[in-house]
Coordinates of C-alpha atoms in Angstrom, one line a residue:
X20 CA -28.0 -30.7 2.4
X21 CA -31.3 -29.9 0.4
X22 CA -31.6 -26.7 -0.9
X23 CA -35.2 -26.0 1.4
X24 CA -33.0 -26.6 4.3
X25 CA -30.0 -24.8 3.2
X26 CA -32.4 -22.0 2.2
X27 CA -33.9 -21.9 6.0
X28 CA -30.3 -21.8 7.3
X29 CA -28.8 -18.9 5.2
X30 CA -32.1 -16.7 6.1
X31 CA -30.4 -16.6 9.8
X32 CA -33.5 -15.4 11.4
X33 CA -34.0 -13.4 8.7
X34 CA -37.3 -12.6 6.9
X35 CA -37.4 -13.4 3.2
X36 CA -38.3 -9.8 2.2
X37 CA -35.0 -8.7 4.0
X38 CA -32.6 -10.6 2.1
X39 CA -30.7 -9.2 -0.9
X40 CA -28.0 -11.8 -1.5
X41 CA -28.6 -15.9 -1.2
X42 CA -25.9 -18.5 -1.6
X43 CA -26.9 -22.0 -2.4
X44 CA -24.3 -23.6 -3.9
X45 CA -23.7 -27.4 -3.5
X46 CA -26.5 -28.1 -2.0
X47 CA -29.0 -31.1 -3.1
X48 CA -32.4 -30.6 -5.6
X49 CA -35.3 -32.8 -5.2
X50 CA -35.7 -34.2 -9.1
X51 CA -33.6 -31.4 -10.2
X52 CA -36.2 -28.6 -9.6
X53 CA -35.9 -25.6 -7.7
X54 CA -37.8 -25.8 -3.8
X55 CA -38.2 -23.3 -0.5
X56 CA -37.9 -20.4 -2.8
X57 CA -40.5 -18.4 -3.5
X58 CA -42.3 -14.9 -4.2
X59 CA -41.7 -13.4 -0.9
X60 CA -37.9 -13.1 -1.6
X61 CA -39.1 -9.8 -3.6
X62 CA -35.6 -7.8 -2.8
X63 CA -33.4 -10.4 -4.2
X64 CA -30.8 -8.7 -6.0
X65 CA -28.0 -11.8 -6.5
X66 CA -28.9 -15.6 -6.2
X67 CA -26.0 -18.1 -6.6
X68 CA -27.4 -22.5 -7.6
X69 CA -24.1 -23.1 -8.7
X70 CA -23.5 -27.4 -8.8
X71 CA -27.0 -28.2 -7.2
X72 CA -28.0 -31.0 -9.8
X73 CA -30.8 -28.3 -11.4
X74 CA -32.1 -29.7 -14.8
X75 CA -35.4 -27.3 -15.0
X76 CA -36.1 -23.7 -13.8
X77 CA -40.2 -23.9 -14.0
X78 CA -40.3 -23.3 -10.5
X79 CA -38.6 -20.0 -10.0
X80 CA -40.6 -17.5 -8.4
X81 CA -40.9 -14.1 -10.0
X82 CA -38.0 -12.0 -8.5
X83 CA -38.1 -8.6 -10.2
X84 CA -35.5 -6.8 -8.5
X85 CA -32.7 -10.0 -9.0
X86 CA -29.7 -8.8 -11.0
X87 CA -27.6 -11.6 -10.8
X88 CA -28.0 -15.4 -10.9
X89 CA -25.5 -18.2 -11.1
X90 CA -26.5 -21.4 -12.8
X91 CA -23.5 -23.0 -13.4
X92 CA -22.3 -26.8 -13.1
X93 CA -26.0 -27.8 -13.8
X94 CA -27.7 -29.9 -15.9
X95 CA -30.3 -27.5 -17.6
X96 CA -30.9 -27.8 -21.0
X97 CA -33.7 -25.3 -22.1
X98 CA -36.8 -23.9 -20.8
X99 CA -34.1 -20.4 -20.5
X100 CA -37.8 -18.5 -21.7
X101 CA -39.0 -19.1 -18.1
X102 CA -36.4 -16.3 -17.0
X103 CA -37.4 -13.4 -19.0
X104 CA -41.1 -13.8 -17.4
X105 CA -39.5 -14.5 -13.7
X106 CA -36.2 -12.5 -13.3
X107 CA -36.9 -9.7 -16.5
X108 CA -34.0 -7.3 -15.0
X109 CA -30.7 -9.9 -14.5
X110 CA -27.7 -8.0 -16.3
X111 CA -25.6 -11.0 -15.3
X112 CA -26.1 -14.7 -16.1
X113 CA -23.9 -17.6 -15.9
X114 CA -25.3 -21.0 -17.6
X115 CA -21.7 -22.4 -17.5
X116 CA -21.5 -26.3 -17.1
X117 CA -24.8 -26.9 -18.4
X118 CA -26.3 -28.9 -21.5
X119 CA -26.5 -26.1 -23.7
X120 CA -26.2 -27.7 -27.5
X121 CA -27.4 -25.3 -29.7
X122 CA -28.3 -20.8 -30.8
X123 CA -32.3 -22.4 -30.4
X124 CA -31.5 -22.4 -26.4
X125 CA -30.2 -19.5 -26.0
X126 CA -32.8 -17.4 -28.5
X127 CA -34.9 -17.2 -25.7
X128 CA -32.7 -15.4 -23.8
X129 CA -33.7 -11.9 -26.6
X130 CA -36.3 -10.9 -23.8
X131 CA -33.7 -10.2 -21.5
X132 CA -33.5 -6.5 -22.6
X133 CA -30.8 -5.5 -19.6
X134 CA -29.0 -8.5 -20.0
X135 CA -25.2 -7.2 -20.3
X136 CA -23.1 -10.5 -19.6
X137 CA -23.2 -13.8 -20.3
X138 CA -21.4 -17.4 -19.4
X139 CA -21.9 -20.3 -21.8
X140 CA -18.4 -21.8 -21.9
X141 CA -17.9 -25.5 -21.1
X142 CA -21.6 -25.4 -22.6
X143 CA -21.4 -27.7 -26.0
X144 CA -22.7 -24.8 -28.0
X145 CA -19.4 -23.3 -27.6
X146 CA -18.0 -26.2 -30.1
X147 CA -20.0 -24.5 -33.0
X148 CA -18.3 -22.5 -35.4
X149 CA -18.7 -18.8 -35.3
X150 CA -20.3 -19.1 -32.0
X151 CA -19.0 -15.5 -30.8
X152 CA -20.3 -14.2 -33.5
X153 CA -23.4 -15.9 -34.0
X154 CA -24.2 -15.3 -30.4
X155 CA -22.9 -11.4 -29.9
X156 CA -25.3 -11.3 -33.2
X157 CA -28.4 -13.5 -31.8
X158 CA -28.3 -11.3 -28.3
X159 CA -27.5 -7.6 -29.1
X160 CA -28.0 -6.5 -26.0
X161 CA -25.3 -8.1 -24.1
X162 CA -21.8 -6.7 -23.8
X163 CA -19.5 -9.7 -22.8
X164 CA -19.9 -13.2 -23.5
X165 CA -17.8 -15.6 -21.7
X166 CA -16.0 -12.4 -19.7
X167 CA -14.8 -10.6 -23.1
X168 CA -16.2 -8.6 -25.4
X169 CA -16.4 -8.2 -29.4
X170 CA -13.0 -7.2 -29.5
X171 CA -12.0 -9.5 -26.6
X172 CA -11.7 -7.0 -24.1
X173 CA -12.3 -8.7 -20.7
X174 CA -15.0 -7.8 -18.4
X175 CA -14.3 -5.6 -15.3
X176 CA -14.5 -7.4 -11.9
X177 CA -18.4 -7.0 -10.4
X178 CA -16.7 -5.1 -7.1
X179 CA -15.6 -2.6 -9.9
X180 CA -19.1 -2.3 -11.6
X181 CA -20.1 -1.6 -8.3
X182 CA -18.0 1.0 -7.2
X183 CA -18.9 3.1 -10.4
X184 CA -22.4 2.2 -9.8
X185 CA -21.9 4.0 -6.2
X186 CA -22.0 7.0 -8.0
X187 CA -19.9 10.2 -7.4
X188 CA -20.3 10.1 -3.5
X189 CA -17.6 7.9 -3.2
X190 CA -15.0 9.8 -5.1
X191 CA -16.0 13.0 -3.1
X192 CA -15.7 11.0 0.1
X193 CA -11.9 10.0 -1.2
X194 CA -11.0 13.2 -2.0
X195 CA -11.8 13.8 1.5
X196 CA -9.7 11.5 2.6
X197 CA -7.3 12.5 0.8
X198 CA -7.0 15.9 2.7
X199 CA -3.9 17.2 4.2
X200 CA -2.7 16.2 7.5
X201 CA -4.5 17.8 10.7
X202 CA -4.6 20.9 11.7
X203 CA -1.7 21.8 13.7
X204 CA 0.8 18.9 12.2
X205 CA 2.6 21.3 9.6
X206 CA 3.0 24.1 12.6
X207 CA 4.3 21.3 15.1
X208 CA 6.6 20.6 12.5
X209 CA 7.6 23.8 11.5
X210 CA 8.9 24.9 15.2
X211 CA 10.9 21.7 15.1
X212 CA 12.7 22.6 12.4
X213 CA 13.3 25.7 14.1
X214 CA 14.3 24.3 17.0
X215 CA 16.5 22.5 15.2
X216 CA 18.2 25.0 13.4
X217 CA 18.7 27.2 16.6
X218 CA 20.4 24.2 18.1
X219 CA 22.8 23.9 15.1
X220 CA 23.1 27.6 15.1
X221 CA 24.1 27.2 18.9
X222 CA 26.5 24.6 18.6
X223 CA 28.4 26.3 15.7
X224 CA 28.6 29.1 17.6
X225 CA 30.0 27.2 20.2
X226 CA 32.3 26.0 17.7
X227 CA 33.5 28.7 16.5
X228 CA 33.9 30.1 20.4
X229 CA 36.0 27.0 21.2
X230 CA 37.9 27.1 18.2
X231 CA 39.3 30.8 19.5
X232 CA 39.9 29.8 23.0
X233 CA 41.8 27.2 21.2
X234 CA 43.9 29.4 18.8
X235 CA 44.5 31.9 22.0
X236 CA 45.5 29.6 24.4
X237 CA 48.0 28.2 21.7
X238 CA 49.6 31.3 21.1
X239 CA 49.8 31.9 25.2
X240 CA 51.6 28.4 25.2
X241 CA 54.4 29.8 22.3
X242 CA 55.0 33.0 24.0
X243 CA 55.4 31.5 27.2
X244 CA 58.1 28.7 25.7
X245 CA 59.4 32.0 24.1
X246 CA 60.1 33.7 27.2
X247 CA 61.3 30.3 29.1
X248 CA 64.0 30.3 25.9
X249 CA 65.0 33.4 27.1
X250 CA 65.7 33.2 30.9
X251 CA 67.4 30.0 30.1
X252 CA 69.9 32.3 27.5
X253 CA 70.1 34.7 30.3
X254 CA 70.9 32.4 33.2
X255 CA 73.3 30.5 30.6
X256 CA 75.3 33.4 29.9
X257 CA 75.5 34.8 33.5
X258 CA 76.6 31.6 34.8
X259 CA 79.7 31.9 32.2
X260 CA 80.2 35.5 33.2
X261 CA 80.5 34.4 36.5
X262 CA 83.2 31.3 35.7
X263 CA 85.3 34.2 33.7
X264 CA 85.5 36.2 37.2
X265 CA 86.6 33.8 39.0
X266 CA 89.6 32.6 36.5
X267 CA 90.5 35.9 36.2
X268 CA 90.5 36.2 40.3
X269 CA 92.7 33.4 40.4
X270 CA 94.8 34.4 37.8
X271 CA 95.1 37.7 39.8
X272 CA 96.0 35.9 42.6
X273 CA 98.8 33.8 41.2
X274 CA 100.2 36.4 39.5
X275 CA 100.6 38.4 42.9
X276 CA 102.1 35.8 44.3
X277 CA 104.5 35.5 41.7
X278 CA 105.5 38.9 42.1
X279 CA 106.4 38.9 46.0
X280 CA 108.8 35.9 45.3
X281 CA 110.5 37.9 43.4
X282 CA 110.8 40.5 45.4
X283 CA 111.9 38.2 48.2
X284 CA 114.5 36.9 45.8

């Protein structure tokens, strides 16, 4: 797809004053210039050309408010001055990919006085010796180069620039957030633990009440066996009373009997 056509299709019934953010990667240049964008995209904040076959930026349009531009997989090899006059506020800007040979290139890029970050590797110039340091010394103004800094600490992600960016509305908005539970959750939990612990309380008293019914109705049980012992000893020893009373009657008896046949004798 050509990049006017691409351009037409990400505006989505959008005006071109309306748009903050365009995306035209992989689509197709017309002898490697830049076409369908112009002036009237005035609140462009991020524009993406990565891998559209771009060997010249002479027709940029002027886009003051643009912070961030991706140009990499390209074939550009200068003409980098035409971005101080047309984009003088980018803080990001990625020439990766491109035909970038030697410091000359890149000297133009000194105008670009908020210019924080910058992308040159898989560029040639990147073969030259010293090229950190001859480029962190070339372009003062810019913090990371290639995603690390002077003492090669990397960049933070851009969603992280822009969260600090949102200022400290955010972070009062979290603290909200981070407020306690609603009103009413801590007393609803509250009277369940209280319900709990009555029910506990209950059912150990319960216990407890069990427990003693248990013990008593024991100790009914042994005095009860007790007394059975006892009217068994009782009956025992009156039935053997009563077996002694009878031998002795018949003893009586015979003996009676023995003494009238002697009389009789």
């Amino acid at each position: 797809m050509e990049m006017k056509k691409r351009i037409n299709l990400e505006l989505r019934n959008k005006a071109p004053e309306e748009v903050t953010e365009l995306v035209l990667d992989n689509c197709r240049c017309v002898n490697g210039e830049i076409e369908g964008l112009n002036d009237t995209f005035k609140e462009l904040e991020s524009l993406s050309m990565a891998e559209v076959e771009l060997s010249s930026l002479a027709r940029l349009p002027s886009l003051n408010k643009l912070r961030k531009l991706e140009l990499s997989n390209n074939s550009i090899s200068g003409g980098l001055e035409v971005l101080a006059e047309k984009c003088p506020n980018l803080t990001y800007l990625n020439l990766s990919g491109n035909k970038i040979k030697d410091l000359s290139t890149v000297e133009a890029l000194q105008n670009l006085k908020n210019l924080k970050s910058l992308d040159l590797f898989n560029c040639e110039i990147t073969n030259l010796e010293d090229y950190r340091e001859s480029v962190f010394e070339l372009l003062q103004q810019i913090t990371y180069l290639d995603g690390f800094d002077q003492e090669d600490n990397e960049a933070p992600e851009a969603s992280d620039e822009d969260d600090d960016d949102d200022g400290d509305e955010d972070d009062e908005d979290e603290d909200g957030d981070e407020a306690g539970p609603p009103e009413g959750y801590e007393e609803e939990e509250e009277d369940d633990d209280d319900e709990e612990e009555e029910e506990e309380d209950a059912g150990s008293e319960l216990g407890e009440g069990e427990e003693e019914v248990g013990l008593s109705y024991l100790m009914k049980e042994e005095i009860q066996d007790e007394e059975d012992d006892d009217d068994y000893v009782e009956e025992g020893e009156e039935e053997e009373e009563e077996e002694e009373e009878s031998l002795r009657g018949e003893k009586r008896k015979r003996d009676v009997e023995d003494d009238g046949e002697e009389e009789e004798d």
